[in-house]
XYZ file of C-alpha atoms in Angstrom:
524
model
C 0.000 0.000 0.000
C 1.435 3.417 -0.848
C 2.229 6.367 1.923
C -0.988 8.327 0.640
C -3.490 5.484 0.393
C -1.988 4.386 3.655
C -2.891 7.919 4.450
C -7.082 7.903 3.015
C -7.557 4.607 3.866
C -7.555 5.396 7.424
C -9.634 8.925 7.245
C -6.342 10.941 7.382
C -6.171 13.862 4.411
C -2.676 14.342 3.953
C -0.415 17.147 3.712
C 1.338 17.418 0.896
C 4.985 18.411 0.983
C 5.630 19.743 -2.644
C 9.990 19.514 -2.738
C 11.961 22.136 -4.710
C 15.320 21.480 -3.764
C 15.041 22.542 0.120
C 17.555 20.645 2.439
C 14.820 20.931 5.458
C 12.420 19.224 2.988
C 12.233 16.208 5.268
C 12.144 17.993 8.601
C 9.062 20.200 7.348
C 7.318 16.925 7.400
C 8.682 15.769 10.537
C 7.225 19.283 12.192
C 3.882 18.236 10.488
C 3.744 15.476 11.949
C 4.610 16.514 15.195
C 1.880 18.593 14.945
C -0.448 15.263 14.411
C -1.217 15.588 11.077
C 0.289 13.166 8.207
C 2.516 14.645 5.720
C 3.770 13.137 2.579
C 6.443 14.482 0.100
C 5.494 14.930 -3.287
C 7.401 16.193 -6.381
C 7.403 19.780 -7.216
C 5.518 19.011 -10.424
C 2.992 17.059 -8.985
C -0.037 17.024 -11.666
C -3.438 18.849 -10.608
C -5.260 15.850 -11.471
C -3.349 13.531 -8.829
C -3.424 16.385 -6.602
C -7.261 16.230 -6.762
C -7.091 12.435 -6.398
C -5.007 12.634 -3.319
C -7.891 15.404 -1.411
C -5.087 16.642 0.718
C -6.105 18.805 3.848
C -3.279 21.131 3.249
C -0.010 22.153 0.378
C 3.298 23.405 1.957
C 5.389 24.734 -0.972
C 8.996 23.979 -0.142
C 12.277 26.404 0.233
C 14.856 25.259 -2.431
C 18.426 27.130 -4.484
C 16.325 28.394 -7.259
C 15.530 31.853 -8.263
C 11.892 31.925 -9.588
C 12.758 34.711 -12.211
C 15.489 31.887 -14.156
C 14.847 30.061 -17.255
C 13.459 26.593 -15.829
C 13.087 27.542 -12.065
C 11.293 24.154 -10.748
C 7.602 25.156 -10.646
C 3.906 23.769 -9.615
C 1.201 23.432 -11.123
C -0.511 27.186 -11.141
C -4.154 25.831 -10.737
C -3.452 24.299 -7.380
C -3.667 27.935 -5.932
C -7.408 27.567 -7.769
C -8.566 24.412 -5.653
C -9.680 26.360 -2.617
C -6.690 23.967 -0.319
C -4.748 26.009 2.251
C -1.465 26.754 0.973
C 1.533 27.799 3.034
C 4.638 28.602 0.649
C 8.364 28.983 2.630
C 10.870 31.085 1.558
C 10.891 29.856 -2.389
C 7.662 28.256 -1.740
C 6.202 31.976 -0.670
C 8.438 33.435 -3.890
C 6.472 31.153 -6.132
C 3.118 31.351 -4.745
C 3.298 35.315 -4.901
C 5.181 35.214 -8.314
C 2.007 33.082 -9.945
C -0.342 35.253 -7.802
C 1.024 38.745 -9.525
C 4.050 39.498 -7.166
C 6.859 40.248 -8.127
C 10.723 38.626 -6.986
C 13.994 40.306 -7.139
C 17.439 39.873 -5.619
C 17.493 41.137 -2.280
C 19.634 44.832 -1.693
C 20.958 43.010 1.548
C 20.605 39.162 1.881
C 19.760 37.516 4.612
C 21.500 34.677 6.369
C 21.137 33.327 10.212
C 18.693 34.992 12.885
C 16.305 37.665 12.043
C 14.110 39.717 14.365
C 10.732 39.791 12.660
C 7.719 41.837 13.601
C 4.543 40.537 13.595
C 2.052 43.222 11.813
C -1.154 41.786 12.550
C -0.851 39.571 15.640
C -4.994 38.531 15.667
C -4.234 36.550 12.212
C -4.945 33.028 12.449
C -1.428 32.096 11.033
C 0.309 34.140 14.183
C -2.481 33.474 16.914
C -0.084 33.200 20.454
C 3.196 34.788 18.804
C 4.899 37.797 20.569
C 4.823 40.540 18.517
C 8.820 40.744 18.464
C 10.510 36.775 17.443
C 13.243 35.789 16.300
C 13.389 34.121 13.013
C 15.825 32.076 10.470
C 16.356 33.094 7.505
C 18.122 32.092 4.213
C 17.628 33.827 1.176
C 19.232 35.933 -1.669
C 15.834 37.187 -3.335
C 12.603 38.225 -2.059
C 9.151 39.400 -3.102
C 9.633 43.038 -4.030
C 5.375 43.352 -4.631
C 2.807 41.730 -4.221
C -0.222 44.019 -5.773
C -3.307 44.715 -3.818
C -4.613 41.144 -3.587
C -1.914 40.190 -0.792
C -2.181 41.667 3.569
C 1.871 41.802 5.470
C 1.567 40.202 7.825
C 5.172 40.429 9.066
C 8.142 41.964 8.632
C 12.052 42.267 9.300
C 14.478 45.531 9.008
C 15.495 43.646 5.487
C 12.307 42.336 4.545
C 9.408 43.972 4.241
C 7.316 41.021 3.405
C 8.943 38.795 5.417
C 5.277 36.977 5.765
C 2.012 37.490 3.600
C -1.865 36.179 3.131
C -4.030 36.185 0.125
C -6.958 38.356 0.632
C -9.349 36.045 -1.176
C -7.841 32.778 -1.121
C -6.328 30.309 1.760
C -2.999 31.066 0.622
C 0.062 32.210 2.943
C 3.787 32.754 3.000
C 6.588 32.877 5.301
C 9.716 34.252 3.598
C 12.063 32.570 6.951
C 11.941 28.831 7.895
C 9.440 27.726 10.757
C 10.651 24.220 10.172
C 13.955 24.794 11.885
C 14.737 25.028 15.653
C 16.263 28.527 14.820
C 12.894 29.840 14.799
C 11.547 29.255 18.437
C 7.902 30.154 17.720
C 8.135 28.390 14.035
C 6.205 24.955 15.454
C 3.607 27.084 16.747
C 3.094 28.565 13.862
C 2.737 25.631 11.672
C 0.244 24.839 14.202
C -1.595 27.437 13.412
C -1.605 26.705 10.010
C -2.931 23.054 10.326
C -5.288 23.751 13.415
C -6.677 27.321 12.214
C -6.372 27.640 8.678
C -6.397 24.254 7.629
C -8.146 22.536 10.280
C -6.295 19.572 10.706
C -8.179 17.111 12.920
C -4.749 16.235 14.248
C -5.597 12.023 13.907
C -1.736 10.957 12.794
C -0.496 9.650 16.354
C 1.295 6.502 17.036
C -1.287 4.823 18.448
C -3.807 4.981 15.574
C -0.742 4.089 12.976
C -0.353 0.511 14.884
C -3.382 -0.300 14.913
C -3.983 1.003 11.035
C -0.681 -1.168 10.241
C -2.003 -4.580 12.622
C -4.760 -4.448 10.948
C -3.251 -4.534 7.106
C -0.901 -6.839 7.881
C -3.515 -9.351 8.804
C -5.508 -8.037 6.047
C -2.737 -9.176 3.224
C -1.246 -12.369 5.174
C -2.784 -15.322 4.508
C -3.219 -17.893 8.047
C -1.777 -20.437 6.414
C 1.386 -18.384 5.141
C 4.592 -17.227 7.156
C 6.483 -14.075 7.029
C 10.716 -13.823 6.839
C 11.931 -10.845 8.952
C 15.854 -10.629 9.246
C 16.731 -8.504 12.070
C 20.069 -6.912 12.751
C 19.755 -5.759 16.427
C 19.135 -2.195 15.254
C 16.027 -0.406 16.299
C 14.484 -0.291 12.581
C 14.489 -4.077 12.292
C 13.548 -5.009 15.850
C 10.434 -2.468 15.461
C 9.374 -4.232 12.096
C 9.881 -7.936 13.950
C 8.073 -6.613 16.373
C 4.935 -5.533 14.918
C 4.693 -8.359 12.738
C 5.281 -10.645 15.712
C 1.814 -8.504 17.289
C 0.304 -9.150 13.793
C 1.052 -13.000 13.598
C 2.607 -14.286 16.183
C 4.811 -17.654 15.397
C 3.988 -17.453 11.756
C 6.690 -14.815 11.632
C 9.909 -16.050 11.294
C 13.089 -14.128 12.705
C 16.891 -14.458 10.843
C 19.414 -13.422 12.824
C 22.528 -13.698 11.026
C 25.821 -13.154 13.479
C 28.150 -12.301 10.424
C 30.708 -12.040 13.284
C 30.990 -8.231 12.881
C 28.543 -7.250 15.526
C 29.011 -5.369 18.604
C 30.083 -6.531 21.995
C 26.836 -8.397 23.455
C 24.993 -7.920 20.664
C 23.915 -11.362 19.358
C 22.906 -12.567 23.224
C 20.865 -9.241 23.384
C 18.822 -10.227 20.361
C 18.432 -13.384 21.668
C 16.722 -12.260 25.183
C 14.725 -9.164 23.539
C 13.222 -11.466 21.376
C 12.805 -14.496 23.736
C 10.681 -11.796 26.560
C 9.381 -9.220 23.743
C 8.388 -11.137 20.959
C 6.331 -14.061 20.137
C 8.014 -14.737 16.323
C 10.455 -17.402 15.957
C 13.891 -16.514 15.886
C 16.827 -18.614 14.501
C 20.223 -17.600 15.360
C 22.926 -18.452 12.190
C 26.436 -18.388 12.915
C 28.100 -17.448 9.992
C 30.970 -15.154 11.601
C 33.586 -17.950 9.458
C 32.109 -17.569 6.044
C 31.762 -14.000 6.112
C 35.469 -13.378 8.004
C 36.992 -15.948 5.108
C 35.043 -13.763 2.208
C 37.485 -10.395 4.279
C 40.555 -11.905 3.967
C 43.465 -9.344 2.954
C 40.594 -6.813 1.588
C 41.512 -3.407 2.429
C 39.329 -1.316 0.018
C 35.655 -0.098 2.006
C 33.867 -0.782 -1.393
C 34.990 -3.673 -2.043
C 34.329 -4.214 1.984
C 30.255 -3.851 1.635
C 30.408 -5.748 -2.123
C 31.648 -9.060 -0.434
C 29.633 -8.705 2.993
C 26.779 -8.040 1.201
C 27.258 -11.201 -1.474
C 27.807 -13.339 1.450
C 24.591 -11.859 3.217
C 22.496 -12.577 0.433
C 23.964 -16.384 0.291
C 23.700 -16.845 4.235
C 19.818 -15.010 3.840
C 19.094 -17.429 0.830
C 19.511 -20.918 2.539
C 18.094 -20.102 5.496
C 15.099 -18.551 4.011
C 14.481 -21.338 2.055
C 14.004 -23.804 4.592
C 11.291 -22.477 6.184
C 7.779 -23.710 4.633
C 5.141 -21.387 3.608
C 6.967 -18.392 3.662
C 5.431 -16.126 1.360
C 6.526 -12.922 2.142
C 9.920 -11.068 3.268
C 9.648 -7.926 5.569
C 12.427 -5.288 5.406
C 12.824 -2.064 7.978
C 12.210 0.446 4.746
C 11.912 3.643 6.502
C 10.175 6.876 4.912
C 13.858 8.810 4.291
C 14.602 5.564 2.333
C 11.488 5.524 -0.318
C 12.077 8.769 -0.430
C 15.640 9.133 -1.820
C 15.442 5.543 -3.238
C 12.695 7.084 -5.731
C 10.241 4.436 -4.073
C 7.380 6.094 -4.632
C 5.811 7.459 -7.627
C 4.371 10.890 -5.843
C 7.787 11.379 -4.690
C 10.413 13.899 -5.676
C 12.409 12.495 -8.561
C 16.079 13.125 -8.139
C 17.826 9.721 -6.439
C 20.052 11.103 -3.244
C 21.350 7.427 -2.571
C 20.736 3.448 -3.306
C 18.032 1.774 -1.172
C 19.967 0.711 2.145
C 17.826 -3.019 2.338
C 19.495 -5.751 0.118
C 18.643 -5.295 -3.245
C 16.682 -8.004 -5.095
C 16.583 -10.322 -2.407
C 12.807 -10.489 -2.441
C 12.441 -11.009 -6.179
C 15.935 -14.118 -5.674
C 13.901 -15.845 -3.221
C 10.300 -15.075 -4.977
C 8.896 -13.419 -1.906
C 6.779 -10.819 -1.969
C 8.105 -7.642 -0.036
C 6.538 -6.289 3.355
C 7.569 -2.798 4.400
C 5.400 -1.851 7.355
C 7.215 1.204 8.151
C 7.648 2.942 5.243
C 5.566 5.983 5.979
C 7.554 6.600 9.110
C 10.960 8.847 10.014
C 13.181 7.009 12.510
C 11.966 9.209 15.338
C 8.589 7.883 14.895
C 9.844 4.442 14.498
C 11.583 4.491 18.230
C 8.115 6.211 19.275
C 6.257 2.957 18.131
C 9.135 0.383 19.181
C 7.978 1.522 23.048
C 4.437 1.318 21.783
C 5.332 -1.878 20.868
C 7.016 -2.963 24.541
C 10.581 -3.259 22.894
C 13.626 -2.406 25.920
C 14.448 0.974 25.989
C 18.317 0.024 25.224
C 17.043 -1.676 21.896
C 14.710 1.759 20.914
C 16.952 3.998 21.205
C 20.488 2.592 20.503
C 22.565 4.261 18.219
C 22.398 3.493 14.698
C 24.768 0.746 13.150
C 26.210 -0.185 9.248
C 24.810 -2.823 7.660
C 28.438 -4.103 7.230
C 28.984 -3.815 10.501
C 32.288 -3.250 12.052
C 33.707 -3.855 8.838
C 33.195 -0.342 7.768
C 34.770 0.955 11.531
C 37.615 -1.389 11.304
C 39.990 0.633 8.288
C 42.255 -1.990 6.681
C 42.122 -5.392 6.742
C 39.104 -7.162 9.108
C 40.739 -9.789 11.408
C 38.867 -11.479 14.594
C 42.085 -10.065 16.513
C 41.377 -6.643 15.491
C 37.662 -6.749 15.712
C 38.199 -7.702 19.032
C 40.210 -4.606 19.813
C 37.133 -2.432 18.350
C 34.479 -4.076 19.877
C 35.804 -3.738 22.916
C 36.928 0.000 22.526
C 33.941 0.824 21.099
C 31.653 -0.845 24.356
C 33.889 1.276 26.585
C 33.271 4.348 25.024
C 29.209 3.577 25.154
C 29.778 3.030 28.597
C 31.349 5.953 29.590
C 28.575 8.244 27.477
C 25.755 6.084 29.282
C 27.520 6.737 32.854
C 27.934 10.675 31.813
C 23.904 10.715 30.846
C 25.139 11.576 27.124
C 23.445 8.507 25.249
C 20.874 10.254 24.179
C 22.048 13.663 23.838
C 24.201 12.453 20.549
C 22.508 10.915 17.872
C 25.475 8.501 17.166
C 28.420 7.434 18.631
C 31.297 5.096 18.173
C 34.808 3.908 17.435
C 37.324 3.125 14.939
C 40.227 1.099 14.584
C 42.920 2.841 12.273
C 45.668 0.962 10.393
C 48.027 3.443 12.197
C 50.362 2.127 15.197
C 52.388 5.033 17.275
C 55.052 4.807 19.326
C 54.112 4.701 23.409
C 55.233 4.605 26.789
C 53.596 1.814 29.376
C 55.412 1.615 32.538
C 58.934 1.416 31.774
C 58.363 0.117 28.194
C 58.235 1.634 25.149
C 55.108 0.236 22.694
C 54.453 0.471 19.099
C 50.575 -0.295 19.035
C 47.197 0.627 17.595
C 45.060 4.001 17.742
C 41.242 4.216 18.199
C 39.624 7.111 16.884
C 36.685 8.497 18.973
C 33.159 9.703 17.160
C 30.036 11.745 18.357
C 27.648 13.667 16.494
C 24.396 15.754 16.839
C 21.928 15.614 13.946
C 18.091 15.075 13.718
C 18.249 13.697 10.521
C 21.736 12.139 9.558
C 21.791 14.068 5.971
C 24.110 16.614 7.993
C 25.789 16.087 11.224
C 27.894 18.641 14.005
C 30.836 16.663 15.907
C 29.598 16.418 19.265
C 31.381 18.678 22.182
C 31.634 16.105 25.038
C 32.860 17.300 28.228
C 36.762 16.997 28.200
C 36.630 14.485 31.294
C 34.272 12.483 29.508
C 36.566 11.882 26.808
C 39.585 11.819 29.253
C 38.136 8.884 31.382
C 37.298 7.093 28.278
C 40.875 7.234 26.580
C 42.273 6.097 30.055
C 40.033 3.082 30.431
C 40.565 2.141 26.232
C 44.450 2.334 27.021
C 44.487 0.567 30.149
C 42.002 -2.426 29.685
C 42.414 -2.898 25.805
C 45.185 -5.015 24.512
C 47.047 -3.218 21.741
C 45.527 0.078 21.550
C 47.826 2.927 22.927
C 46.593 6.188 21.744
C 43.239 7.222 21.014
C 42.014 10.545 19.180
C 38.752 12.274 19.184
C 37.071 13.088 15.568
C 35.918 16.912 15.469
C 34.777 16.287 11.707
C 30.984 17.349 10.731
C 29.197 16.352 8.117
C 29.480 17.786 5.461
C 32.010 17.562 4.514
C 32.821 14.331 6.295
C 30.670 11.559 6.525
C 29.314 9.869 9.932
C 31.215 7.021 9.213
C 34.706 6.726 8.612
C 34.220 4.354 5.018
């Protein structure tokens, strides 16, 4: 079932996202949802005619790069300002609406970057209902609207912008020039409330609650009760959550593969085992296959060529297990929204490819299963949301994410048990020490790395030659861009001491204050 027919099937009108190239594309859903009502990304050229098919309760017009004035400036359809839905355009999105509305956009004299102080002009609109007449806004733009003719109110303004926000006198249609979406703006979640409570009148359904019993409720619509479901699970919180609901769905006609490809973290496989065993009533079969994928490693250096054999041997591990369980019809993969999104995989949804679907690739269609994907409407804060819905431990929820590879991808040049060893046990120590200092959950992701680097050291009265262990933190709410994390200096300190001191071969260890971009999270 797609996102939007997910969406009507169970009474919720959606909001429709249209995308022009903003980077806070995804988090302007996120805020609508937070807000309880569903929200969907669509393509910026989204046809009228599926627009009318799709009844939203509400457009947002994206920000994006483009000037409206240039030849072949992504565009909407002009008639969806004719269909009587509440429209609220940000910063390009507001440029566009008032361009096709008889405005009129120009480079700015003085462009505006960062914090803004914006005055609100009429404080009793429904759009600013509750918001101080002075705020403090973000903004990021080179042009604005210049004009906007007699058929458009100001409703707010900075000392650079003059119509820093607007409204249509005869139609639902609004702008904000600055970005409610981001945490810059303090007030900017109460005023997309406004728009979806007052303007649109959102009936503010989409909670977690309603979504699992919507998604019980399909899944027992499409399974068959003579026919058995596949789920691997990895130990990360997308896969456990999808295990996990299907296991509420079916039961023991789910079947759990948990394949320990020996490249796990310390504890991991025995953690599995006992969230499963207390949480879950699905089957779950453990393969060891830590020797065939360690033999597929050996002497491989490059991180491409890294994921290429992992994944090979994944799919041939998967395969035979898969096949030996009767009456399995379907496979079931942790697909989260982000991922149809920039996988192109959905037809609604904006058309440029960001990266390759992160599932295995053509497993379902090797093993001739069909493919089950009950989270695919969801953002990975919404997915922890439902794993405690769902009675999963709060160390499985919210652990930090982890490669599909592995430690593979942490563990730079070539993968040996005796150096995975090292890492795994660095890496648990530095966990440790974040959970003691309360940080676990203040960064979004956190391990370490094992460099093909030795240093000279002093232990005692001996001089080593031995390994170093990179350190890494970040903040980020959605992973497309990541800060390095500040940790308190004694945080870091009494982690470095305890790595040096308690794991063999590992004498120096270095903290990564790289962000992303233009690093990655991960170090291949």
């Amino acid at each position: 079932m797609t996102t939007v027919a997910h969406a009507q099937e169970t009474s919720r009108r959606p909001v429709l996202v249209f995308d022009f190239g903003s980077q806070y594309v995804q988090l302007i859903a996120r805020r609508v949802r937070e807000r309880h009502a569903f929200a969907t990304i669509v393509r910026h050229d989204l046809p009228i005619e599926r627009i009318r098919e799709l009844n939203p309760l509400a457009l947002i017009l994206s920000g994006g790069p483009s000037s409206v004035y240039e030849p072949g400036a992504p565009r909407c359809d002009p008639r969806l300002f004719d269909l009587g839905i509440p429209v609220l355009g940000i910063c390009y999105g507001m440029q566009l609406a008032c361009d096709a509305l008889g405005g009129r956009v120009e480079p700015c004299p003085a462009r505006e970057y960062g914090r803004a102080e914006c005055r609100i002009l009429d404080t009793s609109d429904p759009l600013f209902l509750g918001i101080p007449e002075h705020t403090i806004v973000w903004m990021s733009h080179g042009d604005q609207v210049r004009t906007v003719g007699p058929d458009f109110v100001a409703l707010a303004a900075t000392p650079s912008c003059p119509l820093a926000a607007v409204r249509h006198r005869s139609r639902p249609v609004y702008g904000l020039q600055f970005h409610p979406e981001v945490s810059h703006t303090p007030q900017g979640s109460a005023i997309l409330g406004n728009f979806l409570d007052r303007i649109a009148q959102s009936p503010g359904t989409w909670t977690m609650d309603a979504f699992l019993e919507t998604a019980l409720a399909e899944i027992r619509d499409r399974v068959g009760p003579d026919e058995r479901v596949v789920c691997g699970v990895s130990g990360g919180v997308d896969s456990s959550v999808t295990a996990a609901l299907l296991a509420r769905a079916l039961g023991r006609r789910v079947v759990c593969l948990f394949v320990d490809n020996g490249l796990l973290r310390l504890g991991e496989r025995e953690a599995v085992v006992e969230a499963f065993g207390l949480h879950s009533d699905a089957e779950l079969r453990v393969i060891d296959a830590a020797d065939q994928f360690l033999d597929s490693l050996r002497g491989v250096v490059d991180p491409q060529e890294k994921r290429v054999r992992i994944g090979h041997t994944f799919i041939e591990v998967f395969q035979q297990a898969a096949r030996s369980i009767p009456n399995a019809r379907y496979l079931a993969q942790g697909t989260l929204y982000p991922d149809v999104i920039e996988s192109g995989g959905s037809p609604d949804a904006p058309a440029a490819t960001i990266k390759h679907h992160h599932n295995v690739g053509g497993l379902p269609e090797q093993l001739g299963f069909e493919l089950i994907e009950p989270l695919r409407d969801l953002f990975k804060d919404e997915v922890r949301h439902l794993g405690v819905e769902l009675g999963l431990p709060e160390e499985m929820v919210w652990r930090h994410p982890f490669p599909g590879p592995g430690l593979a991808v942490r563990c730079l040049g070539e993968v040996t048990r005796e150096r995975l060893e090292v890492l795994r046990q660095a890496d648990a120590i530095f966990l440790e020490e974040l959970r003691a200092a309360g940080l676990e959950r203040v960064v979004a992701q956190a391990f370490a790395v094992l460099l093909p680097v030795k240093s000279v050291g002093v232990m005692g009265d001996f001089r080593t030659y031995e390994s170093t262990v990179a350190l890494r933190a970040v903040e980020t709410d959605n992973f497309m861009t990541a800060d390095w994390a500040p940790l308190p200096h004694h945080v870091l300190a009494r982690a470095s001491t305890r790595i040096i001191n308690t794991v063999r071969g590992v004498n120096r260890v270095v903290y990564d204050i790289t962000s992303k971009p233009p690093g990655t999270i991960e170090w291949e």
